[in-house]
Tab-separated table of C-alpha atoms and ligand atoms in Angstrom:
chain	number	residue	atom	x	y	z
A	1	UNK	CA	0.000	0.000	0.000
A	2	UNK	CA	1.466	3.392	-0.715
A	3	UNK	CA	2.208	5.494	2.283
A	4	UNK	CA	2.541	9.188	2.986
A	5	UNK	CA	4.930	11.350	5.130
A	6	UNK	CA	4.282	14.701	5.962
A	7	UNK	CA	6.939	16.927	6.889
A	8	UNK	CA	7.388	18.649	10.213
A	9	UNK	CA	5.186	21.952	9.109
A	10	UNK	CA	1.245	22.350	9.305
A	11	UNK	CA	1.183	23.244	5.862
A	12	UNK	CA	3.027	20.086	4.668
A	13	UNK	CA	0.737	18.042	7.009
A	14	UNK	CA	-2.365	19.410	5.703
A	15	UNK	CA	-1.548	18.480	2.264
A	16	UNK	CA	-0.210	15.234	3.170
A	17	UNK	CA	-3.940	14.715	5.071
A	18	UNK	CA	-5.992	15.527	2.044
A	19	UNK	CA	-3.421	13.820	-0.427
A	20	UNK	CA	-3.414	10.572	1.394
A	21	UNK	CA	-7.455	10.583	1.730
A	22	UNK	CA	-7.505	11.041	-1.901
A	23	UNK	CA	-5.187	8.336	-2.621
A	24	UNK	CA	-6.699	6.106	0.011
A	25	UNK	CA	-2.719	5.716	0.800
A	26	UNK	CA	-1.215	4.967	4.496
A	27	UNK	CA	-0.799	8.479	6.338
A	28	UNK	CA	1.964	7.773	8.624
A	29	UNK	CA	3.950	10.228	10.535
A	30	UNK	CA	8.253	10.585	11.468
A	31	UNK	CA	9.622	11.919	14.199
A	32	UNK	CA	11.437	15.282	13.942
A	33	UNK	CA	13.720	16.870	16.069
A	34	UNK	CA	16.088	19.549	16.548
A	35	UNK	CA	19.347	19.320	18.342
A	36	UNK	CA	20.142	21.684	20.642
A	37	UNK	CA	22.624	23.169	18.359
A	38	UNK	CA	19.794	23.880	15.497
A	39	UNK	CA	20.759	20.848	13.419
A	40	UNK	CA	17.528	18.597	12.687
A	41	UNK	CA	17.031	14.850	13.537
A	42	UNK	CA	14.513	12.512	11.486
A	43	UNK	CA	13.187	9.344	11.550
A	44	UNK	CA	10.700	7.257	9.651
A	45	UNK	CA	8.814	4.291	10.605
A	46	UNK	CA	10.982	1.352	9.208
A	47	UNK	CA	8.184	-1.056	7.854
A	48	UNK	CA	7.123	0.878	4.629
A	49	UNK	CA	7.200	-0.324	0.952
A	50	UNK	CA	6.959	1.567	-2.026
A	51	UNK	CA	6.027	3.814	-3.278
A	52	UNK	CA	6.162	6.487	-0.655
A	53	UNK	CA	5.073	10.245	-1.178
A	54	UNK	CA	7.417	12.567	1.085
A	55	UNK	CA	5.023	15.751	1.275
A	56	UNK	CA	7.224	18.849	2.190
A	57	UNK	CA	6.628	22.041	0.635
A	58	UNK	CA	9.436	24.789	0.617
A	59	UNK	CA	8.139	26.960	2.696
A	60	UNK	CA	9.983	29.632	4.889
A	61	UNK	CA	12.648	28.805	6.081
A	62	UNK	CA	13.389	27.092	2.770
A	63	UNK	CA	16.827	26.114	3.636
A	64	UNK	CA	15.609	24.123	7.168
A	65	UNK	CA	12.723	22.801	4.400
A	66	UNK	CA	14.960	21.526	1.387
A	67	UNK	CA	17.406	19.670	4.006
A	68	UNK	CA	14.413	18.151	6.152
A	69	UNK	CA	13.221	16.837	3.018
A	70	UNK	CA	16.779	15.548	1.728
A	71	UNK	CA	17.376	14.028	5.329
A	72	UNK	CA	13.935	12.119	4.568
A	73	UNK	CA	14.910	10.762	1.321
A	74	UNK	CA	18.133	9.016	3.008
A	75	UNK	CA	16.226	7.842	5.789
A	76	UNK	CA	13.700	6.521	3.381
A	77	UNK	CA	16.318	4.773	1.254
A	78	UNK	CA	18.035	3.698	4.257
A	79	UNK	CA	15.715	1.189	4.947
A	80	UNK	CA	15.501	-0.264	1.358
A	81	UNK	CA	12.900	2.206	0.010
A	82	UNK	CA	13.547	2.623	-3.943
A	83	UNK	CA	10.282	4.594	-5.193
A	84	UNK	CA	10.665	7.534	-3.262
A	85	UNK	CA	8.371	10.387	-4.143
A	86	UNK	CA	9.037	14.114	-3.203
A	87	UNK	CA	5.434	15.972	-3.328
A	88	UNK	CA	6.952	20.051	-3.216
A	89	UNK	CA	3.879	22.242	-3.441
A	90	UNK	CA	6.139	24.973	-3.168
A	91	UNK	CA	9.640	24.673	-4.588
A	92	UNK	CA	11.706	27.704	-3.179
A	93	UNK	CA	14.274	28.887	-5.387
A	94	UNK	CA	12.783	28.246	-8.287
A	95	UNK	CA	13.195	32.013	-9.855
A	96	UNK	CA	16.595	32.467	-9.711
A	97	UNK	CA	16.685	29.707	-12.796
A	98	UNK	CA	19.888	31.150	-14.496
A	99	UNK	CA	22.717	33.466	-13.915
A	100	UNK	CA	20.681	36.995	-14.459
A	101	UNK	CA	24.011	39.014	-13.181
A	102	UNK	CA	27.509	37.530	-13.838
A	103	UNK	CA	28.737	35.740	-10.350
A	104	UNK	CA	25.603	34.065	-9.891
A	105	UNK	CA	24.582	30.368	-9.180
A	106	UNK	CA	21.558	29.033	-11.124
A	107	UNK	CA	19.971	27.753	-7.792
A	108	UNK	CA	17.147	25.559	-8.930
A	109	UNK	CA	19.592	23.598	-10.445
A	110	UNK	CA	21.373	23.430	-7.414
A	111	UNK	CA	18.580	22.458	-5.376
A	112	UNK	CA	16.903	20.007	-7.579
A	113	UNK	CA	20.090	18.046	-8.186
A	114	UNK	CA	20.239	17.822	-4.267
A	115	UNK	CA	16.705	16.455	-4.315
A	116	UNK	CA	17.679	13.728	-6.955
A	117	UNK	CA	21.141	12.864	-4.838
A	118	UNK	CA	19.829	12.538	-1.430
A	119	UNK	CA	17.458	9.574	-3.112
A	120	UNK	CA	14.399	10.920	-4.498
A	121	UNK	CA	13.428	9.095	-7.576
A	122	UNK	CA	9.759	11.272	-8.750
A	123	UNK	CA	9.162	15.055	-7.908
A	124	UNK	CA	5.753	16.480	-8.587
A	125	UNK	CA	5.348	19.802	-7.970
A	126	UNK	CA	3.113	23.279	-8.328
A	127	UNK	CA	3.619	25.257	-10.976
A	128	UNK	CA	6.820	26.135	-10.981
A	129	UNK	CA	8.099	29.768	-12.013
A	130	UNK	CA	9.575	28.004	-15.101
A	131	UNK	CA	8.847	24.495	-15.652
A	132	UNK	CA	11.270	23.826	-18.281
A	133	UNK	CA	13.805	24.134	-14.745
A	134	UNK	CA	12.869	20.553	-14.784
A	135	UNK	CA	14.948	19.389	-16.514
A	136	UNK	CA	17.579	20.137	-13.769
A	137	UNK	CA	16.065	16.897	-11.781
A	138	UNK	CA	17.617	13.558	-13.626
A	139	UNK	CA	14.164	11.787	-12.760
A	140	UNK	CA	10.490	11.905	-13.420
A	141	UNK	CA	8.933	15.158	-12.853
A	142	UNK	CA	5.936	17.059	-13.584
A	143	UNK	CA	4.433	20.426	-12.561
A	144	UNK	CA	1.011	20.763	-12.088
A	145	UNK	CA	-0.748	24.019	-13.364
A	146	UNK	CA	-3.391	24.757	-10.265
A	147	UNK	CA	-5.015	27.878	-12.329
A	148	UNK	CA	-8.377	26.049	-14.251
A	149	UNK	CA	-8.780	23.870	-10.729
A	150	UNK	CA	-8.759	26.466	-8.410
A	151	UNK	CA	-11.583	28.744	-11.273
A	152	UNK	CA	-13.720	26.022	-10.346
A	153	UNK	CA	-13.823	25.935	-6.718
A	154	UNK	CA	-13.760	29.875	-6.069
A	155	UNK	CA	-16.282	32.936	-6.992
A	156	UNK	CA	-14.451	34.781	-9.488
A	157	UNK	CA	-16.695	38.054	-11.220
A	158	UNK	CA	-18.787	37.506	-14.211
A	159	UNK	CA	-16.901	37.790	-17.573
A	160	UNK	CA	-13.618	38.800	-15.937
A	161	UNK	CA	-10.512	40.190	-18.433
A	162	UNK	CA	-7.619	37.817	-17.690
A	163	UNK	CA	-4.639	39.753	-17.167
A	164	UNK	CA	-0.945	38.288	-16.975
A	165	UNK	CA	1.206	40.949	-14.988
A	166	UNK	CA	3.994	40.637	-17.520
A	167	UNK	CA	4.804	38.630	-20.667
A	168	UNK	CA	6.312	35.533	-18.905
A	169	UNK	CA	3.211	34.843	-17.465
A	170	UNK	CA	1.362	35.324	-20.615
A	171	UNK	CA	0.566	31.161	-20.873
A	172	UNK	CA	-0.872	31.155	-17.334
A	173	UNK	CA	-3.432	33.751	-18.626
A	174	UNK	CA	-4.179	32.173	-21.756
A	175	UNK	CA	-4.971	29.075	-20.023
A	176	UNK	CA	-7.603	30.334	-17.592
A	177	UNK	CA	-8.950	32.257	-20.059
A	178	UNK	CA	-9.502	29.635	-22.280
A	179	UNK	CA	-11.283	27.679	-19.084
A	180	UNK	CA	-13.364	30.130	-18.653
A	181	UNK	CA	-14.184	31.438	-22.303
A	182	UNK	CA	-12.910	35.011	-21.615
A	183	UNK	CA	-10.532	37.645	-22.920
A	184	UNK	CA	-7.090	37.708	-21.535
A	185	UNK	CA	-4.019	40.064	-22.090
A	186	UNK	CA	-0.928	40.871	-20.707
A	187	UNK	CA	1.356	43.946	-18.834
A	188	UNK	CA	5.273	44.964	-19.285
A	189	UNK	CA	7.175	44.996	-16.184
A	190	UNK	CA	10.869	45.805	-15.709
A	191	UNK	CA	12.320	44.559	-12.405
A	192	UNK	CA	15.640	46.471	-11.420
A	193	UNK	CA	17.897	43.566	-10.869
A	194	UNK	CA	19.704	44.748	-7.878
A	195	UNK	CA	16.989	46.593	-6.108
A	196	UNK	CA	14.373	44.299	-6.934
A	197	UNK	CA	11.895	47.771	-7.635
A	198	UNK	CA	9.024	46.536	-9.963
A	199	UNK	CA	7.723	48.928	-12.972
A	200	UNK	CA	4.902	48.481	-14.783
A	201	UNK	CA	5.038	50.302	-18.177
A	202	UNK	CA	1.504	51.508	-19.685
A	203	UNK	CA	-0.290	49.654	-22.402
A	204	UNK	CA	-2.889	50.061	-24.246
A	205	UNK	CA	-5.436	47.593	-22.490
A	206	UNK	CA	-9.258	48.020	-22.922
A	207	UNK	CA	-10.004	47.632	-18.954
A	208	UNK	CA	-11.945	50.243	-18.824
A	209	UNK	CA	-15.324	49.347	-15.955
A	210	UNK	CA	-14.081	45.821	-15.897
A	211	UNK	CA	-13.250	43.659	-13.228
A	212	UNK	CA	-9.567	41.926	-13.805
A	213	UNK	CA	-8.350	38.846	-12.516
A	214	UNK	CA	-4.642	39.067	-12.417
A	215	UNK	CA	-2.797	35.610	-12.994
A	216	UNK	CA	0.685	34.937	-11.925
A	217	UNK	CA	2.869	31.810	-10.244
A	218	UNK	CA	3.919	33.847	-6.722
A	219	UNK	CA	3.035	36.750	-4.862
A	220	UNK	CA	6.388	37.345	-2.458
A	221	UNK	CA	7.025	40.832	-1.768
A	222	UNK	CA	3.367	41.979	-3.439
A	223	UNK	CA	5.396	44.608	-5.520
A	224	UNK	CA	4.206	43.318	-9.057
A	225	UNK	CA	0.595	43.102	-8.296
A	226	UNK	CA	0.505	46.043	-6.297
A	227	UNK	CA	2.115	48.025	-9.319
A	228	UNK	CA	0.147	45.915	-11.910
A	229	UNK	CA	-2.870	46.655	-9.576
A	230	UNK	CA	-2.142	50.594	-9.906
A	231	UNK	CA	-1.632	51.129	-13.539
A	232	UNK	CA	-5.260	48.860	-13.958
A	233	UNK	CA	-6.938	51.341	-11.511
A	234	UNK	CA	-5.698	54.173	-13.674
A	235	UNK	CA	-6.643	52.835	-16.811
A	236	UNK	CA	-10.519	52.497	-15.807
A	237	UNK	CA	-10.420	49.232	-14.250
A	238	UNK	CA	-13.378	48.076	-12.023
A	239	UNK	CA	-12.573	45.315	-9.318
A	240	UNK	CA	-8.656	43.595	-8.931
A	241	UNK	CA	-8.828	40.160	-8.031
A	242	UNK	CA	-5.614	37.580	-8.297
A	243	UNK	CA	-4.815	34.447	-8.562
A	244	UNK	CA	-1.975	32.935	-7.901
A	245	UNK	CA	-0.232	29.268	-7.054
A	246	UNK	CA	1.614	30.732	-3.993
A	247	UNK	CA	1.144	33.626	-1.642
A	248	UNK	CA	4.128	33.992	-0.012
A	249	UNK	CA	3.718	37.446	1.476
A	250	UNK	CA	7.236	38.637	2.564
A	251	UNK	CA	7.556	41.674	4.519
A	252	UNK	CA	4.919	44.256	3.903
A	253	UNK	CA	2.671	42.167	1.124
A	254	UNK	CA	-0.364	42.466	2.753
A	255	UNK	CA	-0.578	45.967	3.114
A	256	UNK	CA	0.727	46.815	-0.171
A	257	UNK	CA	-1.840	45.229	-1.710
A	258	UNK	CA	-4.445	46.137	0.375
A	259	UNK	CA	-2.800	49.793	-0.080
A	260	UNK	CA	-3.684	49.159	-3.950
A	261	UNK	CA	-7.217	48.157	-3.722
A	262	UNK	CA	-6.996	44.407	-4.557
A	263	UNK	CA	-10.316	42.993	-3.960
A	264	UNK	CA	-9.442	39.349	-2.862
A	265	UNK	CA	-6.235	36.964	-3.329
A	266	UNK	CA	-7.369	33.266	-4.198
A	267	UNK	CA	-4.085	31.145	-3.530
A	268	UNK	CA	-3.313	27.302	-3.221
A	269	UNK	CA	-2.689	25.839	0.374
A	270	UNK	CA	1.372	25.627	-0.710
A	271	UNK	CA	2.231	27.998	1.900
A	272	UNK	CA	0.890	28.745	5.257
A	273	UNK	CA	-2.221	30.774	5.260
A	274	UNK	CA	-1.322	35.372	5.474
A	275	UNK	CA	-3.519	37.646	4.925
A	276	UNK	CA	-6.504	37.454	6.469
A	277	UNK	CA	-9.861	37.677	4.850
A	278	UNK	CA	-7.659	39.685	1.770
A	279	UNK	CA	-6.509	35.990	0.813
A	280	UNK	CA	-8.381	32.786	0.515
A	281	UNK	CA	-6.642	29.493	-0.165
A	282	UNK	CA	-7.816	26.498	-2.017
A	283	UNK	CA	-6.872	22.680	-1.238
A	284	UNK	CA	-4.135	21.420	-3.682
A	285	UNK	CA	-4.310	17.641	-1.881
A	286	UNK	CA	-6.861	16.710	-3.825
A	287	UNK	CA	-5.373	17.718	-7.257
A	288	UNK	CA	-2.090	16.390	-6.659
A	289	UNK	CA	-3.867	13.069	-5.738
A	290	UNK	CA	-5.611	13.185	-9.077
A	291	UNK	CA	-2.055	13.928	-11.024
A	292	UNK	CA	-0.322	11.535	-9.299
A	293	UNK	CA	-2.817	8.723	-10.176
A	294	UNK	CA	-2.910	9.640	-13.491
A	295	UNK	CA	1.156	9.584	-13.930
A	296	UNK	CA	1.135	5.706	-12.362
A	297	UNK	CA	2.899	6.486	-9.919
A	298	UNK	CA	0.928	5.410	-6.857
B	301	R5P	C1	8.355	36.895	-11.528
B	301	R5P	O1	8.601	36.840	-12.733
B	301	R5P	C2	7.272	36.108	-10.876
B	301	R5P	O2	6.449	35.498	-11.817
B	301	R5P	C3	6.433	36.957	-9.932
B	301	R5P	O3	5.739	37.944	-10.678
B	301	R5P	C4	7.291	37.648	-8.921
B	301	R5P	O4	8.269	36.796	-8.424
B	301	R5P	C5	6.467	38.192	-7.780
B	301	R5P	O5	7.314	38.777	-6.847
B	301	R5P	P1	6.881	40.064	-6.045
B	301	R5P	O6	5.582	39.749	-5.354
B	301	R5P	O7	8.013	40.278	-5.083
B	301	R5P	O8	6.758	41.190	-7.005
C-alpha cells in the first residue's frame, strides 16, 4: 500500500492529510527533532514499501525545508525504500533559474540536483516559475498548473478580463482564459535587478469598468501586483482580483496590496495561510492526488 509522510510543518501536514485521503494511501507520521545546536534529527517508521510520497513544501525557512526533506529521502532509502516520491507544493528557489548578473549560481539547479542525490526518484510539484527548470532533476517530474482547478472551486466576477502581470506569465493567462471562455491580455514589467523595484510600463489595455483577474505563479514581496494593480486602476479598471499558485507574502505584502485596492487573493494551500480575509486558499491535496494517479505512480 502506498504510504505518505508529511513533513514537520502544518502546511506540509495538511496536504499530506488531504493527499493521502484522496489516494486512500497509508498516512503515517516521522519523528522530527532539533538538536540543541539547530541541526535537525529525522526518523521514519521502518516497515514501509513503495512507493512512498514525502510531502514537504518549501516553505519559509526554505533552507531548514529543502534539508528536512533531503534528510527524509536518506532515511527513506536507508531502509531499502527505492520509489521515493518528493510531493513540493512549493519549490523555493525556483526564480533564480539562471545566472541573471555575472557571479551568480543558477539555484534551482542546485537544489533540484540535491533532491535527486539525497534519493528521491519522482518530484511532482506546483507550478513552478519556469517548468522547463525541470529538466535540472535527472528523474520523473511534472508540474502541475493549479489555475483552471482552483476557477472552479472559487467565486471569481462575471466575464472577468484575464490579465498576466507581464509577458512571462502570458501562458498562465491564456490558459484560464480559455477555461473560462474570456478575454485575456498581458502587462510589461521591468524589475531592477539589484533593487528588486518593480515597474509596470503603460499599455494600451481596454479595462476600462471591468473587473480583472490578475494571474501569476507567486506573490512574495506583493510589488508586481501592487504596481500591476495601480496602472489597472488608472486605466478604468473596475474590481482587482488575483490568482496565484503561492502567496508567499514577505515583509509588507499584505498591506501593499491592500494599499492598492486588490479585492481578494485566491491562492493554493502551498504555503501557510497570510492575509486574512484579503486571501483565501484552495486545497491542492486533492489535485495532486488526481495527477499523481494519473502519472502511475501510486
Ligand atoms: C516573476 O517573474 C514572478 O512570476 C512573480 O511575478 C514575482 O516573483 C512576484 O514577486 P513580487 O511579489 O516580489 O513582485
Amino acid at each position: 500500500m502506498p504510504a505518505v509522510i508529511a513533513g514537520s510543518d502544518a502546511t506540509s501536514k495538511l496536504i499530506a492529510s488531504s493527499l493521502s485521503g484522496a489516494l486512500k494511501a497509508r498516512l503515517v507520521e516521522a519523528v522530527y527533532k532539533v538538536f540543541p545546536d539547530g541541526e535537525l534529527y529525522v526518523r521514519v517508521p521502518d516497515d514501509l514499501q513503495d512507493p512512498v510520497m514525502v510531502v514537504k513544501t518549501m516553505s519559509p525557512p526554505q533552507d531548514s525545508s529543502i534539508v528536512e526533506s533531503m534528510l527524509l529521502a536518506d532515511a527513506l532509502a536507508g531502509i531499502g525504500l527505492e520509489d521515493i516520491i518528493l510531493v513540493a507544493p512549493y519549490l523555493a528557489y525556483s526564480r533564480q533559474d539562471r545566472r541573471f548578473l555575472r557571479g551568480e549560481p543558477v539555484s534551482v539547479s542546485v537544489v533540484l540536483k540535491a533532491f535527486r542525490a539525497s534519493g528521491y526518484r519522482r518530484l511532482i510539484t506546483v507550478e513552478m516559475h519556469k517548468p522547463e527548470s525541470l529538466k535540472y532533476f535527472e528523474g520523473d517530474a511534472v508540474n502541475v498548473s493549479p489555475y483552471r482547478y482552483m476557477a472552479d472551486r472559487v467565486e471569481l466576477p462575471e466575464s472577468p478580463l484575464i490579465l498576466a502581470p507581464d509577458r512571462g506569465a502570458l501562458r498562465r493567462a491564456m490558459d484560464l482564459a480559455s477555461h473560462l471562455g474570456v478575454d485575456y491580455d498581458y502587462l510589461v514589467k521591468e524589475r531592477d535587478r539589484v533593487t528588486g523595484e518593480v515597474k509596470i510600463k503603460p499599455r494600451d489595455i481596454d479595462a476600462r469598468g471591468m473587473d480583472v483577474v490578475i494571474v501569476d505563479d507567486i506573490i512574495s514581496t506583493g510589488g508586481t501586483i501592487a504596481e500591476a494593480t495601480r496602472e489597472l486602476k488608472r486605466i478604468g479598471a473596475r474590481r482587482i482580483y488575483v490568482m496565484v499558485a503561492h502567496a508567499l507574502m514577505a515583509g509588507g505584502a499584505v498591506e501593499k496590496l491592500r494599499g492598492a485596492g486588490v479585492e481578494r487573493v485566491y491562492a493554493t494551500n502551498s504555503l501557510p495561510p497570510r492575509g486574512g480575509e484579503l486571501v483565501r486558499q484552495v486545497d491542492i491535496g486533492p489535485l495532486l492526488g488526481r495527477v499523481l494517479r494519473d502519472e502511475g505512480w501510486c
